[in-house]
Coordinates of C-alpha atoms and ligand atoms in Angstrom, one line a residue:
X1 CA -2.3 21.2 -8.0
X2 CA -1.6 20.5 -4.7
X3 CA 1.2 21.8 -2.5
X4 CA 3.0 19.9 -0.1
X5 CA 6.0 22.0 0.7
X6 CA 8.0 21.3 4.3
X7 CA 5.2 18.4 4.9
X8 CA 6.9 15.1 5.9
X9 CA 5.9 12.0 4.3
X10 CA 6.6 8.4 5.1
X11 CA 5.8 5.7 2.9
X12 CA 6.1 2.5 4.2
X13 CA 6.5 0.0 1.0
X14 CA 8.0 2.7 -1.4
X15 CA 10.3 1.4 -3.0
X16 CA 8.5 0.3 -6.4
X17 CA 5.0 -0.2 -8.2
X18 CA 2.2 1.9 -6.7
X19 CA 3.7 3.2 -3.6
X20 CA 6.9 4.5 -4.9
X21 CA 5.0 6.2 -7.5
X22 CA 2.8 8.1 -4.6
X23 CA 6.1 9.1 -3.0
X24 CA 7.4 10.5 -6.2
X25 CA 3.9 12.6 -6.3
X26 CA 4.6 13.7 -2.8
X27 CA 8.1 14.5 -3.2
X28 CA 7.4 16.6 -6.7
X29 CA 4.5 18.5 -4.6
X30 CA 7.2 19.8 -2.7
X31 CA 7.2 17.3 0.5
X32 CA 10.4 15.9 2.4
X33 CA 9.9 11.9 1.6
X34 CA 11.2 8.9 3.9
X35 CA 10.9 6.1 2.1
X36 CA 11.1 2.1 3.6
X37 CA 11.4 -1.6 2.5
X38 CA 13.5 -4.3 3.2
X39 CA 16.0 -4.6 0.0
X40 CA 18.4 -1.6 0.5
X41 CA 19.0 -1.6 -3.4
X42 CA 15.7 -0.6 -3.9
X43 CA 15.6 2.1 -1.1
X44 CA 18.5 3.6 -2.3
X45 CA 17.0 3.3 -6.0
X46 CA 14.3 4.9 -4.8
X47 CA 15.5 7.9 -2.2
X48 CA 18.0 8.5 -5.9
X49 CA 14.6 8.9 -8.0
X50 CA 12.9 10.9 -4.7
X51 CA 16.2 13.5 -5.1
X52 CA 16.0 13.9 -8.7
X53 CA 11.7 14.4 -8.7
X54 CA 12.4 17.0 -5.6
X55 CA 16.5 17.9 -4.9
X56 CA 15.5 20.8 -2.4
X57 CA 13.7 17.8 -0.2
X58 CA 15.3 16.5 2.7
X59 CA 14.5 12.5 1.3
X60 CA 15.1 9.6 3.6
X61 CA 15.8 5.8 3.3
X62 CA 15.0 3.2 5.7
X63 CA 15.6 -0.5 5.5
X64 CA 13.4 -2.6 7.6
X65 CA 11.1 -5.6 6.9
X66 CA 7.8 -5.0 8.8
X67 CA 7.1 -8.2 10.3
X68 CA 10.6 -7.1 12.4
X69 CA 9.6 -5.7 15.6
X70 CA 13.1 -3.9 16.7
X71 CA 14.3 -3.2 12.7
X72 CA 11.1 -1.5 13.2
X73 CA 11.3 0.4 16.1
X74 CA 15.1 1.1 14.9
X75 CA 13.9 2.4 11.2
X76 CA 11.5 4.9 13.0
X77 CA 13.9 6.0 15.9
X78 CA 16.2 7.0 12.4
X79 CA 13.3 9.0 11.3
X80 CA 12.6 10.5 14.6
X81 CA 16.5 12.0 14.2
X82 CA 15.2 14.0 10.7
X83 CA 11.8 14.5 10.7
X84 CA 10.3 16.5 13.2
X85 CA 7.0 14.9 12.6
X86 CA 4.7 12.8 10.5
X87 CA 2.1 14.9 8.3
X88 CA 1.3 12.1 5.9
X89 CA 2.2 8.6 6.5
X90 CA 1.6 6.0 3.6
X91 CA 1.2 2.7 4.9
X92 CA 1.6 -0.4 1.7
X93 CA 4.0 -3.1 2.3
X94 CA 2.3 -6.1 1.3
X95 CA 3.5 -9.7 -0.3
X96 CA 1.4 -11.9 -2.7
X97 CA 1.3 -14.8 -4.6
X98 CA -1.7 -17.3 -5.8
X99 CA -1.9 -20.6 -3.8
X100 CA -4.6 -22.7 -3.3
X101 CA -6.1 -23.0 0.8
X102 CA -5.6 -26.6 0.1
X103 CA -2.1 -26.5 -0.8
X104 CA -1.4 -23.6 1.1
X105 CA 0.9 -24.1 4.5
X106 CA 0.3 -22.1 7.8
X107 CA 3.7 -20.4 7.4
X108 CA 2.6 -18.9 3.6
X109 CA -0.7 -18.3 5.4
X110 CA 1.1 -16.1 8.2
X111 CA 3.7 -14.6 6.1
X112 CA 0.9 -12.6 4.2
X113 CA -0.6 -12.3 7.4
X114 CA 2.4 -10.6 9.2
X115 CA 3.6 -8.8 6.5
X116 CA 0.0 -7.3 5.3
X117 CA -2.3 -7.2 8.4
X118 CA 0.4 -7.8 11.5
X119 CA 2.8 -5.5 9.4
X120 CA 0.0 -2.6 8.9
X121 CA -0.5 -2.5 12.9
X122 CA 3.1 -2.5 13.6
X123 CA 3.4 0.5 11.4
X124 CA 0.5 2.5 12.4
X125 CA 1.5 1.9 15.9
X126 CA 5.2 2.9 15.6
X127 CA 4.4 6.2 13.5
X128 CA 1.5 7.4 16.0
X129 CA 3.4 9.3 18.6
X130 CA 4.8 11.1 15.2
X131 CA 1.6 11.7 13.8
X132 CA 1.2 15.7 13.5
X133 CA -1.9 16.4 15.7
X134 CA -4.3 18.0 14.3
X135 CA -4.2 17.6 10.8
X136 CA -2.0 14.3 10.2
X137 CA -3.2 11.7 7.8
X138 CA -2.7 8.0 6.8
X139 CA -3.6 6.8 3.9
X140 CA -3.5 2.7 4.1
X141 CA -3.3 0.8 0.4
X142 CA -6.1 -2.2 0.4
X143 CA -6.8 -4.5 -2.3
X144 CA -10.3 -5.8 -4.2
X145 CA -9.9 -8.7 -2.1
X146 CA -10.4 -7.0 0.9
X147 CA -14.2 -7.7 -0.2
X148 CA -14.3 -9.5 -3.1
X149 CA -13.8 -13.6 -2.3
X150 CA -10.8 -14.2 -4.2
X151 CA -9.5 -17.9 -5.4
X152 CA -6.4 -18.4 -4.7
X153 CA -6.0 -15.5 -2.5
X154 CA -7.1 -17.0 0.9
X155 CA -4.6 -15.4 2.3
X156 CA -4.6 -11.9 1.0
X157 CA -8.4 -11.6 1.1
X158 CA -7.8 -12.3 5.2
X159 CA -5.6 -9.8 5.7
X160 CA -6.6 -7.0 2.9
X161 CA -10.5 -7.2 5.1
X162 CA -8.2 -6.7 8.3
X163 CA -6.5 -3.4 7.3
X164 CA -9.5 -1.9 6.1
X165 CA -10.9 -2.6 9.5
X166 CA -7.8 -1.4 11.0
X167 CA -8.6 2.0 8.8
X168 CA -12.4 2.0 10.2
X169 CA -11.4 1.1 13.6
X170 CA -8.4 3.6 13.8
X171 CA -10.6 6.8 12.7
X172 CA -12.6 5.9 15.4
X173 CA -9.8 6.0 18.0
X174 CA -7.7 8.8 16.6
X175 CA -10.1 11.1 14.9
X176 CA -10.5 13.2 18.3
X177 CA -7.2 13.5 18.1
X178 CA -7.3 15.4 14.3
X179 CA -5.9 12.3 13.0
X180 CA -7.4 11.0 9.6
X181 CA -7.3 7.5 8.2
X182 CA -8.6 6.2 4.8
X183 CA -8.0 3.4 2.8
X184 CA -7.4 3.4 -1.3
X185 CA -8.3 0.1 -3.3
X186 CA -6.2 0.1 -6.3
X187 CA -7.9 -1.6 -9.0
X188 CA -5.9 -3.8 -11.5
X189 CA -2.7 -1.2 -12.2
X190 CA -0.2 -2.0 -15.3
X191 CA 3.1 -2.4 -14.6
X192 CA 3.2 -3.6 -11.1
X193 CA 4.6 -6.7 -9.4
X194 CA 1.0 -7.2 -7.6
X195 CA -1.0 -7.3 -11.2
X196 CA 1.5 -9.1 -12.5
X197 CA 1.3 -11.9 -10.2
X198 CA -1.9 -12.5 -10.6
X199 CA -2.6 -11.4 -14.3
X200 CA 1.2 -12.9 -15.6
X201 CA 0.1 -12.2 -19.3
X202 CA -0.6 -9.5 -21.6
X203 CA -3.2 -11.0 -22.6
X204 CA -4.7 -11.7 -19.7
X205 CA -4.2 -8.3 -18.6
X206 CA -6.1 -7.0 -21.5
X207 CA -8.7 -9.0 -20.6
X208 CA -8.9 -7.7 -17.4
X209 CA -8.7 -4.0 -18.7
X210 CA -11.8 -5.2 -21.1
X211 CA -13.8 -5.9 -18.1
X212 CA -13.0 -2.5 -16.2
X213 CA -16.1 0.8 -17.4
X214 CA -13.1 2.9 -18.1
X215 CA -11.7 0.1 -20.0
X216 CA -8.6 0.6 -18.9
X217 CA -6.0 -0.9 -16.5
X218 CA -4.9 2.2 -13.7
X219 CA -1.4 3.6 -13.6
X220 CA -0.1 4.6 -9.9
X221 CA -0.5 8.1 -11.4
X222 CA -3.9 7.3 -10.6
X223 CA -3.3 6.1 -7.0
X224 CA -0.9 9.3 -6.3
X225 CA -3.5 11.6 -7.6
X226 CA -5.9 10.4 -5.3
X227 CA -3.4 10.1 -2.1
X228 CA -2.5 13.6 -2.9
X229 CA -6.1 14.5 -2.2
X230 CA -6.5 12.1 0.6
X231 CA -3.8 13.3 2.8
X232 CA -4.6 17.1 1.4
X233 CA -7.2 19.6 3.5
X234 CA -9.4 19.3 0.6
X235 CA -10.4 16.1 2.3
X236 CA -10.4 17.2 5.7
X237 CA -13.7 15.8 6.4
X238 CA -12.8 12.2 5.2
X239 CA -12.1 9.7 7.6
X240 CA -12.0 5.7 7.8
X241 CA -13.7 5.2 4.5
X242 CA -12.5 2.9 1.8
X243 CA -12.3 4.2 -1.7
X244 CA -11.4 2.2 -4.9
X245 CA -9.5 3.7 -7.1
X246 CA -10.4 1.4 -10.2
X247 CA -12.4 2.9 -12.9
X248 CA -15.5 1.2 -11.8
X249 CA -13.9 -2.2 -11.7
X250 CA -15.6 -2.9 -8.1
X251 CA -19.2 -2.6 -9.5
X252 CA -19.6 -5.7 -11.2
X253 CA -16.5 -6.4 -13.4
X254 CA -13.7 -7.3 -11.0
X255 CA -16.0 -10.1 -9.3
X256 CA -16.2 -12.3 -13.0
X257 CA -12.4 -11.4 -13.9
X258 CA -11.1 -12.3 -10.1
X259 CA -12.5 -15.5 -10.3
X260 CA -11.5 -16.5 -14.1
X261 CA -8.0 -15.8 -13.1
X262 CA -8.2 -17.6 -9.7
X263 CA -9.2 -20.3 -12.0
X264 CA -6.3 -19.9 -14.0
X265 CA -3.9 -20.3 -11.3
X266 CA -5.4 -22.9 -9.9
X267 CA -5.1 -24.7 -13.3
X268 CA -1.5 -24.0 -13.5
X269 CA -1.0 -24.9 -9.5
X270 CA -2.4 -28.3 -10.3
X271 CA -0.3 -29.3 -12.9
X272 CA 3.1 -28.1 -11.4
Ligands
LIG301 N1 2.9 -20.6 -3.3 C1 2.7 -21.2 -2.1 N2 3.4 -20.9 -1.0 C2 4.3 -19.9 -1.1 C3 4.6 -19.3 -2.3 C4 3.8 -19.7 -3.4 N3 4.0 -19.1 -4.6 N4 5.5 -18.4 -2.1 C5 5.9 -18.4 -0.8 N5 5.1 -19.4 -0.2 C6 5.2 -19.9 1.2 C7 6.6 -20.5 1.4 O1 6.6 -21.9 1.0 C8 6.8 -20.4 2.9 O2 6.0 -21.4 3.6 P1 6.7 -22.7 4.2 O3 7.8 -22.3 5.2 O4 5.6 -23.5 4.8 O5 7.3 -23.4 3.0 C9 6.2 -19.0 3.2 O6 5.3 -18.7 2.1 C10 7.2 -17.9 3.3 O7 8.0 -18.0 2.1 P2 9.3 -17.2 2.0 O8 9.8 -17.3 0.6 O9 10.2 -17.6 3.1 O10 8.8 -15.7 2.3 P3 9.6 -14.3 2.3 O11 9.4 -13.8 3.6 O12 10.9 -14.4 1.7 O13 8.7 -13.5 1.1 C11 6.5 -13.4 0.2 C12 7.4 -13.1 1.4 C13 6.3 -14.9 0.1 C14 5.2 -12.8 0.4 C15 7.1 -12.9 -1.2 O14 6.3 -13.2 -2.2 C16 7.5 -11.4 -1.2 O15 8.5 -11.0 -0.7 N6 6.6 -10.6 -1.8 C17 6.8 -9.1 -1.8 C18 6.5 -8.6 -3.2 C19 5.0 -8.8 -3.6 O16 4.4 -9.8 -3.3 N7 4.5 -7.8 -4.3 C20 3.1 -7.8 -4.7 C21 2.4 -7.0 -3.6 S1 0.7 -7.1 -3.9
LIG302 P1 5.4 -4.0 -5.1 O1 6.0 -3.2 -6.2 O2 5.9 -5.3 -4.9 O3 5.4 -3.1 -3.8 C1 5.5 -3.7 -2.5 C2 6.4 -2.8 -1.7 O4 6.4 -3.3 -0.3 C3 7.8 -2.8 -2.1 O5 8.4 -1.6 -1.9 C4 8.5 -3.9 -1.3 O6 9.9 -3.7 -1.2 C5 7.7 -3.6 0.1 N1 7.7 -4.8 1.0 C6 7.2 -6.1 0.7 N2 7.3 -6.8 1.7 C7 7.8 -6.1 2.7 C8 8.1 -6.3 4.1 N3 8.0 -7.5 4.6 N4 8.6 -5.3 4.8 C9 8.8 -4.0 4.3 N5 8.5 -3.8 3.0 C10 8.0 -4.8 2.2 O7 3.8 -4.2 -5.4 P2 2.6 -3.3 -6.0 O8 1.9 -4.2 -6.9 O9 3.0 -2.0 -6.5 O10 1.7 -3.2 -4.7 C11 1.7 -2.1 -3.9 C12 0.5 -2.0 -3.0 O11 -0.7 -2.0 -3.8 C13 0.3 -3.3 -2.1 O12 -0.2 -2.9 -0.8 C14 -0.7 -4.1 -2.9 O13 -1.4 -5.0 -2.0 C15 -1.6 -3.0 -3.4 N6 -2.4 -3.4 -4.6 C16 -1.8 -3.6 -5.8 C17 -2.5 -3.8 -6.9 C18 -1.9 -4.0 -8.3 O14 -2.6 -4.0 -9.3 N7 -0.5 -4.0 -8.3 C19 -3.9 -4.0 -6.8 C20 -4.5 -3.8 -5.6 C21 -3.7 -3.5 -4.5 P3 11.0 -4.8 -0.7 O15 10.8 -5.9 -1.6 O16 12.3 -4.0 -0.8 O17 10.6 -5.1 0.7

C-alpha cells in the first residue's frame, strides 16, 4: 500500500519486538533499512531477517548502546559512509522493568533515564544533519506511561513524558525546515519483551486484552502499519502529535489495568 523504494530508513532499537517489526514493514515497502542496538547478535539477526523481507535493499547494522556518546557518533559516521541521507528515522531504544520509587536506586532511575529520554536526544541530534530536508520524518515510539501515572514505573513514566515533549518541542524547531516528528503509543502488544515485563502471564495478558474496546492485545503489525503512514506523504501535514496506537486502550481501560498490575508487582517486589 505504501511504497518506500530507494528511501533510507534508520531504526534506532530494531533489533526485536515492535521496532524490528516496523523495519521489516519498511524494508518489504521497498526501503534500504539501517538497523541499531547494542547486542550484535541481534543486529546481525536482524539485518539477516531485513535481507530476506527485501534482498534488493542495501540493509545496514550498527552496534551501539545509546547512552554511549562516541559509539554513537561512530555508529552514525558508518551510516554517513552508505546512506546518502535519512528519509525516515525511527527512534525506540528503551529499557524497562517494575520497581518500586522506594526501592528504586538513582543509578536504575538514570539508566531508564539515559537510555529512554537522554538516549532519544542523543539520537535525534546525531541523525539531524542527515535528515532529508524537506520531507524527512521521525517517528519516536512512547509508551501509555508517558501520561498515564504508572506504579512501579517511576521511572519510565519520567522519561516516556520527556520524549513526547522532545516530539512536541522538536516539530516546533525543525518543522520550517520540512522536517516532521510524531510520536506512536503502542498499546499493550503480544509477544514483546516490554508487555511481557510488565504483564509476565498469560493470563494476565488476557486480562489486559479484556480491558482494551477492540478486545484485543496489538501486534507490531499494528505499529508498522501506522509508522508506514506516519513517515509516508499521506501524512504530510502531521507534525509533533502523539497518537496511540491501542485499540482504544487510552480512553479509560489502560488507567484500571496499569494500576492492577503495578499492584501486582509491587506484591511480588515485596516478598522477594
Ligand atoms: N529492579 C530494580 N532495579 C533494577 C532492575 C530491577 N528489575 N533492573 C536493573 N535495575 C537497576 C540495577 O540495580 C542498576 O542500579 P544499581 O547500580 O544502583 O544497582 C541499574 O538499574 C542498572 O542496571 P544494569 O543491569 O547495569 O543495566 P543495564 O545497562 O545492563 O540494562 C536495563 C539496562 C536495566 C534497562 C535492562 O533492563 C535492559 O537492558 N533493558 C532493555 C530491554 C527492555 O527493557 N525491553 C523492554 C522495552 S520497553
Ligand atoms: P524490545 O524488544 O526489548 O526492544 C527494545 C530495543 O531497543 C531492542 O532492539 C534493544 O536491543 C534496543 N535497546 C535497548 N536498550 C538499548 C540501548 N541502551 N542502546 C541501544 N539499543 C537499545 O522491546 P519492545 O517491547 O518491543 O519495545 C519497543 C518499544 O516500544 C520501546 O520503545 C517501548 O518503550 C515501546 N512500548 C512497548 C510496549 C509493549 O507492549 N511492548 C508498549 C508501549 C511502548 P539490544 O538489547 O540489542 O540493545
Amino acid at each position: 500500500m505504501f511504497d518506500y523504494q530507494g528511501k533510507y530508513v534508520v531504526v534506532v532499537g530494531g533489533t526485536s519486538g515492535i521496532n524490528l517489526c516496523i523495519a521489516k514493514a519498511f524494508a518489504v515497502a521497498g526501503a534500504h533499512v539501517a538497523v541499531a542496538s547494542r547486542n550484535p547478535e541481534k543486529v546481525a539477526a536482524a539485518v539477516a531477517l531485513l535481507n530476506e523481507a527485501n534482498p534488493q535493499g542495501q540493509h545496514l547494522g550498527l552496534s551501539f548502546d545509546v547512552r554511549d556518546l562516541p559509539a554513537l557518533e561512530q555508529g552514525f559516521a558508518v551510516l554517513a559512509q552508505s546512506f546518502p541521507h535519512i528519509d525516515v528515522l525511527v527512534s525506540g531504544a528503551a529499557g524497562n522493568f517494575p520497581a518500586s520509587a522506594a526501592k528504586l536506586s538513582a543509578n536504575g532511575f538514570k539508566s531508564v533515564m539515559d537510555i529512554d529520554l537522554l538516549g532519544s536526544f542523543q539520537v535525534l541530534k546525531q541523525a539531524y544533519p542527515m535528515l532529508k530536508r524537506p520531507g524527512a520524518s521521525i517517528i519516536q515510539i512512547s509508551a501509555p506511561q508517558a501520561y498515564i501515572a504508572m506504579p512501579m514505573q517511576i521511572h519510565v513514566c519520567a522519561a516516556k513524558a520527556g520524549v513526547d515533549m522532545l516530539t512536541r518541542t522538536l516539530a516546533l524547531e525543525w518543522g520550517p525546515e520540512g522536517i516532521r516528528i510524531n510520536s506512536l503509543v503502542p498499546g499493550p502488544i503480544a509477544g514483546t519483551e516490554g508487555f511481557n515485563r510488565l504483564a509476565p502471564s498469560a493470563q494476565l495478558q488476557q486480562q489486559v486484552a479484556e480491558s482494551v474496546p477492540l478486545k484485543r492485545n496489538g501486534e507490531g503489525e499494528d505499529l508498522a502499519n501506522a509508522a508506514l503512514f506516519m513517515a509516508s506523504p499521506m501524512a504530510s501535514y502531521i507534525t509533533g502529535t502523539i497518537l496511540p496506537v491501542d485499540g482504544g486502550w487510552s480512553l479509560g481501560g489502560a488507567s484500571a489495568a496499569m494500576s492492577q498490575l503495578g499492584a501486582l508487582a509491587a506484591k511480588q517486589e515485596s516478598s522477594k
